[in-house]
Coordinates of C-alpha atoms in Angstrom, one line a residue:
M1 CA 8.0 26.0 -23.1
S2 CA 11.4 25.9 -21.4
K3 CA 14.5 25.0 -23.2
N4 CA 14.8 21.8 -21.0
K5 CA 11.5 20.4 -22.2
K6 CA 12.3 21.1 -25.8
L7 CA 15.5 19.2 -25.7
S8 CA 15.4 15.9 -27.5
L9 CA 17.8 13.0 -27.9
S10 CA 16.3 11.7 -31.1
G11 CA 19.0 13.2 -33.4
D12 CA 19.5 11.7 -36.8
S13 CA 16.9 9.1 -37.5
T14 CA 19.3 7.2 -39.7
E15 CA 21.9 6.9 -36.9
K16 CA 21.6 3.8 -34.7
F17 CA 23.8 2.8 -31.8
I18 CA 24.0 -0.7 -30.3
Y19 CA 24.1 -0.5 -26.5
K20 CA 25.5 -3.1 -24.2
P21 CA 25.3 -3.4 -20.4
K22 CA 27.7 -1.0 -18.6
D23 CA 27.5 1.6 -21.4
L24 CA 27.3 5.1 -20.1
I25 CA 24.6 7.1 -21.8
W26 CA 22.2 10.1 -21.7
A27 CA 18.6 9.0 -21.2
K28 CA 15.5 11.2 -21.7
M29 CA 12.3 10.5 -19.7
K30 CA 9.0 12.3 -20.4
G31 CA 8.9 15.5 -18.3
F32 CA 12.6 15.4 -17.4
T33 CA 15.8 16.7 -19.0
P34 CA 18.3 14.2 -20.4
W35 CA 19.9 12.5 -17.5
P36 CA 23.2 10.6 -17.1
G37 CA 22.7 6.9 -16.8
M38 CA 24.0 3.5 -17.7
I39 CA 22.6 0.5 -19.6
V40 CA 22.1 -2.5 -17.1
E41 CA 20.4 -5.8 -16.9
P42 CA 16.8 -5.2 -15.7
P43 CA 15.9 -5.9 -12.0
L44 CA 13.3 -8.5 -11.2
D45 CA 10.5 -6.0 -10.7
L46 CA 11.1 -4.4 -14.1
L47 CA 11.0 -7.7 -15.8
A48 CA 7.4 -8.1 -14.7
Q49 CA 6.4 -4.7 -16.2
Q50 CA 4.9 -4.3 -19.7
R51 CA 7.2 -2.2 -21.9
R52 CA 7.3 -1.0 -25.5
A53 CA 9.5 -2.4 -28.2
N54 CA 13.1 -1.2 -28.6
T55 CA 13.6 -0.3 -25.0
K56 CA 16.6 -0.6 -22.7
C57 CA 16.9 -0.8 -18.9
V58 CA 18.6 2.3 -17.7
F59 CA 20.2 2.9 -14.3
F60 CA 20.0 6.7 -13.5
F61 CA 22.9 8.2 -11.6
G62 CA 22.0 10.5 -8.7
S63 CA 18.6 9.0 -8.0
R64 CA 20.0 5.5 -8.5
N65 CA 16.8 4.0 -9.8
F66 CA 15.8 2.0 -12.9
A67 CA 13.5 2.5 -15.8
W68 CA 12.7 1.3 -19.3
I69 CA 13.8 3.9 -21.9
E70 CA 13.1 3.8 -25.6
E71 CA 16.3 3.7 -27.7
H72 CA 15.5 6.9 -29.6
N73 CA 15.7 8.6 -26.2
I74 CA 19.2 7.3 -25.5
K75 CA 22.6 8.6 -26.7
P76 CA 26.1 7.7 -25.7
F77 CA 27.5 9.7 -22.8
E78 CA 30.6 10.7 -24.6
G79 CA 30.0 12.7 -27.8
P80 CA 29.8 16.2 -29.3
W81 CA 26.5 16.6 -27.5
K82 CA 27.9 16.1 -24.0
D83 CA 28.8 19.7 -23.3
E84 CA 25.5 20.9 -24.5
L85 CA 23.5 18.4 -22.4
A86 CA 25.6 19.0 -19.3
K87 CA 24.8 22.8 -19.5
V88 CA 21.1 22.5 -20.0
S89 CA 20.1 22.2 -16.3
K90 CA 21.8 23.2 -13.1
P91 CA 19.5 22.0 -10.3
A92 CA 21.1 20.3 -7.3
A93 CA 19.7 16.9 -8.3
F94 CA 21.3 17.2 -11.8
R95 CA 24.6 18.3 -10.4
H96 CA 24.5 15.4 -7.9
A97 CA 23.9 13.0 -10.8
M98 CA 26.9 14.4 -12.8
A99 CA 29.1 14.0 -9.7
D100 CA 27.8 10.5 -9.2
I101 CA 28.7 9.4 -12.8
D102 CA 32.2 11.0 -12.4
K103 CA 32.6 9.0 -9.2
Y104 CA 31.5 5.9 -11.0
V105 CA 34.1 6.5 -13.7
E106 CA 36.8 6.7 -11.1
N107 CA 35.7 3.9 -8.9
P108 CA 32.8 1.7 -10.3
A109 CA 32.9 -0.9 -7.5
E110 CA 30.3 0.7 -5.2
I111 CA 27.6 1.3 -7.8
D112 CA 28.3 -2.0 -9.6
S113 CA 27.7 -3.9 -6.3
Q114 CA 24.4 -1.9 -5.7
I115 CA 23.2 -2.7 -9.3
D116 CA 24.1 -6.4 -8.8
E117 CA 22.2 -6.5 -5.5
S118 CA 19.2 -4.8 -7.1
C119 CA 19.2 -7.0 -10.2
G120 CA 20.0 -10.2 -8.3
M121 CA 20.6 -11.9 -11.7
G122 CA 22.3 -14.9 -10.1
N123 CA 19.5 -15.7 -7.6
H124 CA 16.3 -14.2 -8.9
T125 CA 15.0 -16.1 -11.9
T126 CA 11.6 -15.7 -13.5
E127 CA 9.2 -17.6 -15.7
A128 CA 10.7 -15.8 -18.7
D129 CA 14.1 -17.5 -17.9
F130 CA 12.4 -20.9 -17.9
D131 CA 10.8 -20.0 -21.3
K132 CA 14.3 -19.1 -22.7
I133 CA 15.8 -22.4 -21.6
R134 CA 12.7 -24.3 -22.9
D135 CA 12.9 -22.6 -26.3
G136 CA 16.6 -23.0 -26.6
L137 CA 17.3 -19.3 -26.2
D138 CA 20.0 -17.6 -24.0
S139 CA 20.2 -14.0 -23.0
D140 CA 24.0 -14.2 -23.1
E141 CA 23.9 -15.4 -26.7
N142 CA 21.4 -12.7 -27.9
P143 CA 21.9 -9.7 -25.6
E144 CA 19.9 -7.4 -27.8
T145 CA 16.8 -9.6 -28.0
G146 CA 17.1 -10.7 -24.4
A147 CA 17.1 -7.1 -23.2
D148 CA 14.6 -5.2 -25.3
G149 CA 12.8 -7.4 -27.8
N150 CA 13.6 -5.4 -30.9
N151 CA 10.7 -6.7 -33.0
G152 CA 12.9 -9.3 -34.7
V153 CA 15.9 -7.0 -35.4
V154 CA 18.9 -9.1 -34.5
P155 CA 22.3 -7.7 -35.5
H156 CA 24.5 -10.7 -36.1
V157 CA 28.1 -10.5 -37.2
V158 CA 29.5 -13.8 -38.5
G159 CA 33.1 -14.2 -37.5
S160 CA 32.9 -11.4 -34.8
P161 CA 34.8 -11.9 -31.5
D162 CA 31.5 -12.4 -29.7
E163 CA 30.8 -15.6 -31.6
S164 CA 32.2 -19.0 -30.5
D165 CA 35.6 -20.1 -31.9
G166 CA 34.1 -23.1 -33.6
L167 CA 31.7 -21.0 -35.6
T168 CA 34.4 -18.5 -36.7
S169 CA 36.6 -21.4 -37.7
N170 CA 33.8 -23.0 -39.7
T171 CA 33.2 -19.8 -41.6
A172 CA 36.9 -19.4 -42.3
V173 CA 37.2 -23.0 -43.6
E174 CA 34.3 -22.7 -46.0
N175 CA 34.7 -19.1 -47.2
N176 CA 38.4 -18.8 -47.1
A177 CA 37.8 -15.3 -46.0
T178 CA 38.5 -13.5 -42.7
S179 CA 36.5 -10.4 -43.3
P180 CA 33.2 -10.1 -41.2
V181 CA 30.0 -10.4 -43.0
V182 CA 27.1 -8.5 -41.5
T183 CA 23.7 -10.1 -41.7
T184 CA 20.3 -9.6 -40.1
T185 CA 17.1 -11.6 -39.7
P186 CA 14.4 -11.2 -42.4
T187 CA 12.3 -8.9 -40.2
A188 CA 15.1 -6.4 -39.7
K189 CA 14.3 -2.8 -40.6
S190 CA 17.7 -1.3 -40.0
Q191 CA 21.2 -2.2 -39.2
A192 CA 24.0 -0.9 -37.0
K193 CA 26.4 1.3 -38.9
R194 CA 29.3 -0.9 -39.9
T195 CA 32.0 -0.6 -42.6
P196 CA 33.0 -4.2 -43.5
K197 CA 36.1 -4.8 -45.5
A198 CA 35.8 -5.7 -49.2
K199 CA 34.4 -9.1 -49.6
S200 CA 36.4 -11.7 -51.4
S201 CA 35.0 -13.5 -54.4
A202 CA 34.7 -16.6 -52.2
A203 CA 32.6 -14.7 -49.7
V204 CA 30.3 -13.4 -52.4
A205 CA 29.9 -16.9 -53.8
V206 CA 28.9 -18.2 -50.4
S207 CA 26.3 -15.4 -50.0
S208 CA 24.7 -16.3 -53.4
K209 CA 24.7 -19.9 -52.4
Q210 CA 23.0 -19.1 -49.1
A211 CA 20.3 -17.1 -50.9
S212 CA 19.5 -19.9 -53.2
K213 CA 19.4 -22.4 -50.4
A214 CA 16.9 -20.2 -48.5
A215 CA 14.3 -20.8 -51.3
S216 CA 14.6 -24.6 -51.0
A217 CA 15.6 -25.1 -47.4
K218 CA 13.6 -28.3 -46.7
S219 CA 14.8 -30.2 -49.7
A220 CA 18.4 -29.0 -49.2
A221 CA 18.4 -30.1 -45.6
A222 CA 17.1 -33.5 -46.4
Q223 CA 19.7 -34.0 -49.1
K224 CA 22.5 -32.8 -46.8
R225 CA 21.5 -35.4 -44.2
R226 CA 21.7 -38.1 -46.8
I227 CA 25.1 -37.0 -48.0
S228 CA 26.4 -36.6 -44.4
A229 CA 25.3 -40.1 -43.6
Q230 CA 27.6 -41.4 -46.5
H231 CA 30.7 -39.3 -45.9
T232 CA 30.6 -38.3 -42.2
P233 CA 30.9 -40.3 -39.0
T234 CA 27.6 -40.8 -37.1
G235 CA 28.7 -38.8 -34.2
A236 CA 29.6 -35.8 -36.3
S237 CA 26.3 -35.9 -38.2
T238 CA 24.4 -36.0 -34.9
A239 CA 26.5 -33.0 -33.6
K240 CA 25.7 -31.0 -36.8
R241 CA 22.0 -31.7 -36.5
G242 CA 22.0 -30.8 -32.8
R243 CA 23.9 -27.6 -33.5
R244 CA 21.3 -26.6 -36.2
A245 CA 18.4 -27.4 -33.9
A246 CA 20.0 -25.5 -31.0
S247 CA 21.0 -22.3 -32.8
G248 CA 18.3 -22.2 -35.5
E249 CA 20.9 -20.8 -38.0
A250 CA 21.0 -21.6 -41.7
D251 CA 23.7 -24.0 -42.8
H252 CA 26.9 -22.4 -44.2
Y253 CA 28.0 -25.5 -46.1
E254 CA 28.3 -25.7 -49.8
S255 CA 25.2 -26.4 -52.0
P256 CA 23.9 -30.0 -51.7
N257 CA 24.2 -30.2 -55.4
A258 CA 28.0 -29.9 -55.2
D259 CA 30.0 -32.9 -56.3
Y260 CA 31.7 -34.9 -53.5
D261 CA 34.9 -36.9 -54.3
G262 CA 37.4 -38.8 -52.2
A263 CA 39.6 -35.8 -51.9
S264 CA 36.9 -33.9 -50.0
S265 CA 36.5 -36.5 -47.2
S266 CA 39.2 -34.8 -45.1
S267 CA 37.4 -31.4 -45.3
L268 CA 34.2 -33.1 -44.3
A269 CA 35.8 -34.6 -41.3
A270 CA 37.3 -31.2 -40.4
R271 CA 33.8 -29.6 -40.7
A272 CA 32.4 -32.3 -38.5
R273 CA 35.0 -31.6 -35.8
I274 CA 34.3 -27.9 -36.0
D275 CA 30.6 -28.4 -35.7
T276 CA 31.1 -30.7 -32.7
D277 CA 33.3 -28.1 -31.0
A278 CA 30.8 -25.4 -31.7
F279 CA 27.9 -27.4 -30.4
L280 CA 29.7 -28.4 -27.2
G281 CA 30.8 -24.7 -26.8
T282 CA 27.1 -23.7 -27.0
L283 CA 26.1 -26.3 -24.4
T284 CA 28.9 -25.0 -22.1
K285 CA 27.7 -21.5 -22.6
R286 CA 24.1 -22.3 -21.7
T287 CA 24.9 -24.7 -18.8
P288 CA 25.4 -22.0 -16.1
N289 CA 22.0 -20.4 -16.8
A290 CA 20.3 -23.8 -16.8
I291 CA 22.0 -24.7 -13.5
A292 CA 21.0 -21.3 -12.0
L293 CA 17.4 -22.1 -12.8
L294 CA 17.5 -25.6 -11.4
D295 CA 19.4 -24.4 -8.3
R296 CA 17.3 -21.3 -7.7
P297 CA 16.7 -20.6 -4.0
V298 CA 13.9 -22.5 -2.4
V299 CA 11.7 -20.8 0.1
T300 CA 12.5 -22.2 3.6
R301 CA 9.6 -23.8 5.3
P302 CA 8.8 -22.1 8.6
E303 CA 10.0 -24.1 11.6
T304 CA 7.3 -25.9 13.5
Q305 CA 7.1 -24.2 16.9
A306 CA 7.0 -26.6 19.8
I307 CA 4.1 -25.8 22.1
D308 CA 5.1 -24.4 25.5
M309 CA 3.0 -26.2 28.1
N310 CA 4.2 -24.0 30.9
S311 CA 3.2 -20.6 29.3
R312 CA -0.1 -19.1 30.5
S313 CA -1.9 -16.0 29.2
N314 CA -2.9 -13.3 31.7
T315 CA -6.4 -13.2 30.2
L316 CA -7.0 -16.9 30.9
A317 CA -5.5 -16.6 34.4
D318 CA -8.0 -13.8 35.2
R319 CA -11.1 -15.8 34.2
D320 CA -13.1 -17.7 36.7
I321 CA -13.6 -21.0 35.0
V322 CA -15.3 -24.0 36.7
P323 CA -14.3 -27.2 34.7
S324 CA -17.1 -29.6 33.6
D325 CA -17.3 -33.1 35.0
Q326 CA -17.5 -34.6 31.6
T327 CA -14.6 -36.1 29.6
F328 CA -13.7 -34.2 26.5
G329 CA -12.0 -35.9 23.5
F330 CA -10.0 -34.0 21.0
L331 CA -9.1 -35.2 17.5
G332 CA -6.3 -33.3 15.8
L333 CA -3.4 -31.4 17.5
G334 CA -2.5 -29.0 14.8
M335 CA -1.7 -25.3 15.2
M336 CA -5.1 -24.4 16.7
G337 CA -6.0 -27.8 18.2
S338 CA -2.8 -28.0 20.3
T339 CA -3.3 -24.5 21.7
I340 CA -6.9 -25.2 22.6
V341 CA -6.1 -28.5 24.3
K342 CA -3.3 -26.9 26.3
D343 CA -5.8 -24.3 27.7
L344 CA -8.3 -27.0 28.5
I345 CA -5.7 -29.0 30.5
Y346 CA -4.7 -25.8 32.3
T347 CA -8.3 -25.2 33.4
K348 CA -8.5 -28.8 34.8
H349 CA -10.7 -30.3 32.2
K350 CA -10.3 -34.0 31.6
V351 CA -9.0 -34.5 28.1
V352 CA -8.4 -37.5 25.8
V353 CA -6.4 -36.8 22.7
W354 CA -5.6 -38.4 19.3
N355 CA -3.4 -37.2 16.5
R356 CA -2.2 -38.7 13.2
T357 CA 1.4 -38.0 14.3
I358 CA 1.6 -39.7 17.7
D359 CA 4.7 -37.8 18.7
K360 CA 2.8 -34.6 19.0
C361 CA 0.7 -36.2 21.8
Q362 CA 3.6 -36.6 24.2
P363 CA 3.7 -33.1 25.7
F364 CA -0.1 -33.4 26.5
V365 CA 0.4 -36.8 28.1
D366 CA 3.1 -35.3 30.3
A367 CA 0.6 -32.5 31.2
G368 CA -2.1 -35.0 32.3
A369 CA -4.0 -35.9 29.1
E370 CA -4.8 -39.4 28.0
V371 CA -3.8 -40.5 24.5
K372 CA -5.7 -43.1 22.3
D373 CA -4.6 -45.0 19.2
T374 CA -7.6 -44.3 17.0
P375 CA -10.5 -41.8 16.7
M376 CA -12.9 -44.6 17.6
D377 CA -11.1 -45.2 20.9
V378 CA -11.4 -41.5 21.7
V379 CA -15.2 -41.7 21.1
E380 CA -15.5 -44.6 23.4
A381 CA -13.5 -42.9 26.2
A382 CA -15.1 -39.4 26.0
D383 CA -18.5 -37.8 26.5
I384 CA -18.0 -34.9 24.1
I385 CA -15.6 -35.2 21.2
F386 CA -14.1 -32.1 19.5
C387 CA -12.5 -32.3 16.1
C388 CA -10.1 -29.7 14.6
V389 CA -8.4 -30.6 11.4
S390 CA -7.2 -28.7 8.3
D391 CA -9.9 -29.2 5.7
P392 CA -13.3 -30.7 4.9
K393 CA -11.9 -33.9 3.5
G394 CA -9.9 -34.6 6.7
A395 CA -13.0 -33.9 8.8
K396 CA -15.1 -36.4 6.8
D397 CA -12.3 -39.0 6.9
L398 CA -12.3 -38.9 10.7
V399 CA -16.0 -39.5 10.9
F400 CA -16.7 -41.9 8.0
G401 CA -13.3 -43.4 7.5
N402 CA -11.6 -46.6 8.8
C403 CA -11.5 -46.6 12.6
G404 CA -13.4 -43.3 12.5
V405 CA -16.1 -41.9 14.8
L406 CA -19.0 -43.8 13.2
Q407 CA -17.2 -47.2 13.6
L408 CA -18.9 -47.0 17.0
K409 CA -22.4 -47.7 15.9
D410 CA -24.2 -46.5 19.0
L411 CA -23.4 -42.9 20.0
R412 CA -26.1 -42.6 22.6
N413 CA -25.2 -40.1 25.3
K414 CA -22.3 -38.8 23.3
A415 CA -21.9 -35.5 21.4
Y416 CA -19.6 -34.5 18.5
V417 CA -18.4 -31.0 18.0
E418 CA -16.9 -30.0 14.6
M419 CA -14.4 -27.1 15.0
S420 CA -12.7 -27.5 11.6
T421 CA -13.3 -24.8 9.0
I422 CA -15.7 -26.6 6.6
D423 CA -18.4 -25.7 4.1
P424 CA -22.1 -26.0 5.1
E425 CA -22.7 -29.1 3.0
T426 CA -19.9 -31.1 4.7
S427 CA -21.2 -30.0 8.1
M428 CA -24.7 -31.2 7.3
D429 CA -23.3 -34.6 6.1
I430 CA -21.4 -35.1 9.3
G431 CA -24.3 -34.0 11.4
E432 CA -26.6 -36.4 9.6
G433 CA -24.2 -39.3 10.1
I434 CA -23.8 -38.6 13.8
R435 CA -27.6 -38.3 14.4
Q436 CA -28.2 -41.6 12.5
C437 CA -26.0 -43.3 15.2
N438 CA -28.1 -41.7 18.0
G439 CA -25.5 -39.0 18.7
R440 CA -25.8 -35.2 19.0
Y441 CA -24.0 -32.8 16.7
L442 CA -22.8 -29.2 17.1
E443 CA -20.7 -27.2 14.6
A444 CA -18.5 -24.7 16.5
Q445 CA -16.5 -22.6 14.0
I446 CA -13.5 -20.9 15.6
H447 CA -12.6 -17.4 14.2
G448 CA -9.2 -16.1 15.1
S449 CA -5.5 -16.6 14.9
R450 CA -3.1 -18.8 16.8
Q451 CA -2.1 -15.9 19.0
E452 CA -5.7 -15.1 19.8
A453 CA -6.2 -18.8 20.7
A454 CA -3.2 -18.7 23.1
E455 CA -4.7 -15.6 24.8
G456 CA -8.2 -17.2 24.9
M457 CA -9.6 -14.4 22.6
L458 CA -11.2 -16.5 19.9
I459 CA -14.8 -16.1 18.7
I460 CA -17.0 -19.2 18.7
L461 CA -19.8 -19.5 16.1
A462 CA -22.0 -22.4 16.9
G463 CA -25.0 -24.1 15.2
G464 CA -26.9 -27.4 15.8
D465 CA -27.9 -29.0 19.1
R466 CA -28.4 -26.3 21.7
T467 CA -27.9 -28.8 24.6
V468 CA -24.4 -29.6 23.4
F469 CA -23.7 -25.9 23.2
E470 CA -24.6 -25.4 26.8
E471 CA -22.6 -28.5 28.0
C472 CA -19.5 -27.0 26.3
H473 CA -19.9 -23.7 28.1
S474 CA -16.8 -24.2 30.3
C475 CA -14.7 -25.1 27.3
F476 CA -15.8 -22.2 25.2
K477 CA -15.3 -19.8 28.1
T478 CA -11.7 -21.1 28.3
I479 CA -10.8 -20.4 24.7
A480 CA -13.1 -17.6 23.5
K481 CA -14.0 -14.1 24.5
N482 CA -17.4 -14.4 22.8
T483 CA -19.7 -17.2 21.7
F484 CA -22.7 -17.1 19.4
F485 CA -25.4 -19.7 18.8
L486 CA -26.7 -19.2 15.3
G487 CA -29.4 -21.8 15.1
N488 CA -29.4 -24.7 12.6
V489 CA -26.5 -26.7 11.3
G490 CA -24.7 -24.8 8.5
N491 CA -25.4 -21.3 9.7
A492 CA -22.1 -21.1 11.6
C493 CA -20.1 -22.3 8.7
K494 CA -21.7 -19.7 6.4
V495 CA -21.0 -16.8 8.8
N496 CA -17.4 -18.0 9.4
L497 CA -16.7 -18.1 5.6
I498 CA -18.2 -14.7 5.1
L499 CA -15.9 -13.3 7.8
Q500 CA -12.9 -15.0 6.1
T501 CA -13.8 -13.4 2.8
I502 CA -13.6 -10.0 4.4
L503 CA -10.3 -10.9 5.9
G504 CA -8.8 -12.3 2.7
V505 CA -9.8 -9.4 0.5
S506 CA -8.5 -6.9 3.1
L507 CA -5.1 -8.7 3.3
V508 CA -4.6 -8.5 -0.5
G509 CA -5.6 -4.9 -0.5
L510 CA -3.1 -4.1 2.3
A511 CA -0.4 -6.1 0.6
E512 CA -0.8 -4.3 -2.8
A513 CA -0.9 -0.9 -1.1
L514 CA 2.3 -1.6 0.8
A515 CA 3.9 -3.0 -2.4
L516 CA 3.1 0.3 -4.2
A517 CA 4.6 2.3 -1.3
D518 CA 7.7 0.1 -1.5
R519 CA 8.0 0.8 -5.3
F520 CA 7.9 4.6 -4.4
S521 CA 10.6 3.9 -1.8
I522 CA 8.3 5.2 0.9
S523 CA 9.0 3.7 4.3
L524 CA 6.4 0.9 5.1
N525 CA 6.7 1.7 8.8
D526 CA 5.7 5.3 8.1
I527 CA 2.6 4.1 6.1
I528 CA 1.6 1.8 9.0
D529 CA 2.1 4.5 11.6
I530 CA -0.1 6.8 9.6
F531 CA -2.7 4.1 9.0
D532 CA -2.8 3.5 12.8
L533 CA -4.1 7.1 13.2
T534 CA -6.9 6.8 10.7
S535 CA -10.4 5.5 11.2
M536 CA -9.6 2.5 8.9
K537 CA -7.2 0.9 11.4
S538 CA -7.8 -2.5 12.9
P539 CA -5.6 -4.5 15.2
L540 CA -5.4 -7.3 12.7
L541 CA -4.4 -5.2 9.7
L542 CA -1.9 -3.3 11.8
A543 CA -0.3 -6.6 12.9
K544 CA -0.3 -8.0 9.4
G545 CA 1.1 -4.8 8.0
K546 CA 4.0 -4.9 10.5
E547 CA 4.7 -8.5 9.5
M548 CA 4.8 -7.5 5.9
A549 CA 7.2 -4.6 6.6
K550 CA 9.5 -6.8 8.5
G551 CA 9.2 -9.8 6.1
D552 CA 8.4 -12.0 9.2
F553 CA 5.8 -14.5 8.1
N554 CA 5.8 -16.8 11.1
P555 CA 2.4 -18.6 10.7
Q556 CA -0.4 -17.3 12.9
Q557 CA -2.9 -18.3 10.3
P558 CA -1.3 -20.3 7.4
L559 CA -1.7 -18.9 4.0
S560 CA -2.9 -22.3 2.7
H561 CA -5.8 -22.2 5.2
M562 CA -6.8 -18.7 4.0
Q563 CA -6.8 -19.9 0.4
R564 CA -8.8 -22.9 1.4
D565 CA -11.5 -20.7 3.0
L566 CA -11.7 -18.5 -0.2
R567 CA -12.1 -21.6 -2.3
L568 CA -15.0 -22.8 0.0
V569 CA -16.6 -19.3 -0.3
L570 CA -16.4 -19.4 -4.1
N571 CA -17.9 -22.9 -4.2
M572 CA -20.7 -21.8 -1.9
A573 CA -21.4 -18.7 -4.1
E574 CA -21.4 -20.8 -7.2
N575 CA -24.2 -22.9 -5.9
L576 CA -26.2 -19.7 -5.4
D577 CA -25.1 -18.1 -8.8
Q578 CA -23.7 -15.2 -6.7
S579 CA -21.0 -13.2 -8.6
M580 CA -17.9 -12.6 -6.5
P581 CA -15.3 -11.2 -8.9
V582 CA -13.1 -9.5 -6.2
T583 CA -13.0 -12.7 -4.1
S584 CA -12.1 -14.7 -7.2
I585 CA -9.1 -12.4 -7.9
T586 CA -8.1 -12.6 -4.3
N587 CA -8.2 -16.3 -4.4
E588 CA -5.9 -16.3 -7.5
V589 CA -3.4 -14.1 -5.7
F590 CA -3.3 -16.5 -2.7
K591 CA -3.0 -19.5 -5.1
H592 CA 0.0 -17.8 -6.8
T593 CA 1.6 -17.1 -3.5
K594 CA 1.2 -20.8 -2.6
R595 CA 2.9 -21.7 -5.9
L596 CA 5.8 -19.4 -4.9
G597 CA 6.4 -21.7 -1.9
Y598 CA 4.7 -19.8 0.9
S599 CA 1.9 -22.2 1.6
E600 CA 2.8 -22.9 5.2
H601 CA 3.8 -19.3 6.0
D602 CA 1.4 -16.8 7.5
S603 CA -1.3 -15.3 5.2
S604 CA 0.6 -12.0 5.3
A605 CA 3.1 -13.6 2.9
V606 CA 0.8 -12.6 0.2
F607 CA 2.8 -9.4 0.3
V608 CA 5.6 -11.3 -1.5
R609 CA 3.3 -12.0 -4.5
S610 CA 2.2 -8.3 -4.6
R611 CA 5.8 -7.1 -5.0
F612 CA 6.2 -8.9 -8.3

């Protein structure tokens, strides 16, 4: 074994150093020689990683990356071991790291700015930060526990410069001693090496009183509150209770069994003022973190793109489409519906439209469409009615709801075409309602993105009344490159959801693969270029991969719609007792991405969740 691999930083097991951010150190990773580094606050991606106890986040010079390193593999940079460690290895990377740390000592501004940008502590908050605020903890108050979780070992120096002035004053008033007293929590296994000054007799007395109070904390606390109510103003008593609840520290006052006389009232008032100041100081110290959590950046909703009624796709222009003589109604002018209606108007179909937001109808009215006030009015004016809304509930409301399709009791000579992505049961319910009113029903599921709809390259999956399918031929030829008639009502919905399952699982797999490449600092564009040369490539995954690499999540297929489809798939599988564990996990990933604020972005935004 080489000398480099034998080298260890463990040293004396009884020696313990307490490290703070910006401390220069030597850090040893498995398989590497000791490397120059610096203790820093962990970046967001490291916070999500599992780590062992007693670890520190280390920034490595030269490579300028981050890692969790156990404390026994860390030593201060300056020390008698520096010359030995610096001579161990002489590869170019190590020499570059030594030059990098020397450059940092001379001018730390560049590297500090890079670390701050990577950590993003002011802007990137996590669920752990919320938990700290909820539990009354603060990483600034307990830097050791906040950074590495030392299994309960919390070095605490009463009267040290790191503590608030109010707490120091309080200790001085009660103990009449200025020497620091080093204490640890009950679970502490070791302490930092300190050489406190000789304790005064008053300090020793206070320590013995604190030990006795620990055995009867509940009764002592109750008696203190009663005594404070008699000798202390109400505001001071409240401040003391608030301070104890916020800090969780034991009280440093005299034993509750001590005698109180009139001469001690001034000292009690002084203690109350000190406690109030310390409590307010604690609140002031925590306020910036709390505000940072409340004011954390909100994901900007994507701008709604106004539809361009003058744009035409070359594919659509090349098709020889003869418009039908019938009047077509269209309910819902969302992302897909508006694009479809625009193409129908362009190919000279007669169209009547309705939308919940009436303002969206104006561009289509200007282009030659007719607008109606309610879905029932559209049914009266049209021969074939298309519906394209966001979810099964909306689809049912338009049929069975107030002023809905079925408010017109006789649908003779009329047909209803459901283009919304719905589950088979909902489609069968709608079809049954339409047929009971003497109407004809066709489910026509559209598979594709907004861009494919604009280019007339959708795929139509139809099921139900074959005569309606044939009457809609000119419309389907306008918006789709292929149409399939799959038989009975429900079949088209099943096939469409199966295809959406393949798409959703593929997107999450692509996102996680690119997130892994990003962690390795491999260019995402290089990965996509190589992927394009393999047999795995597909136009859709290539397009989504490029969106992930650029961080451009302009919605072509909203993420909320993809998660809706996965939910419908899982409900459908539940009815059949079909196990779908991968789809279930994929659904959870999309749900988490929605919770992060990307519900209305493109489904490729799932990459954001994968990078956590």
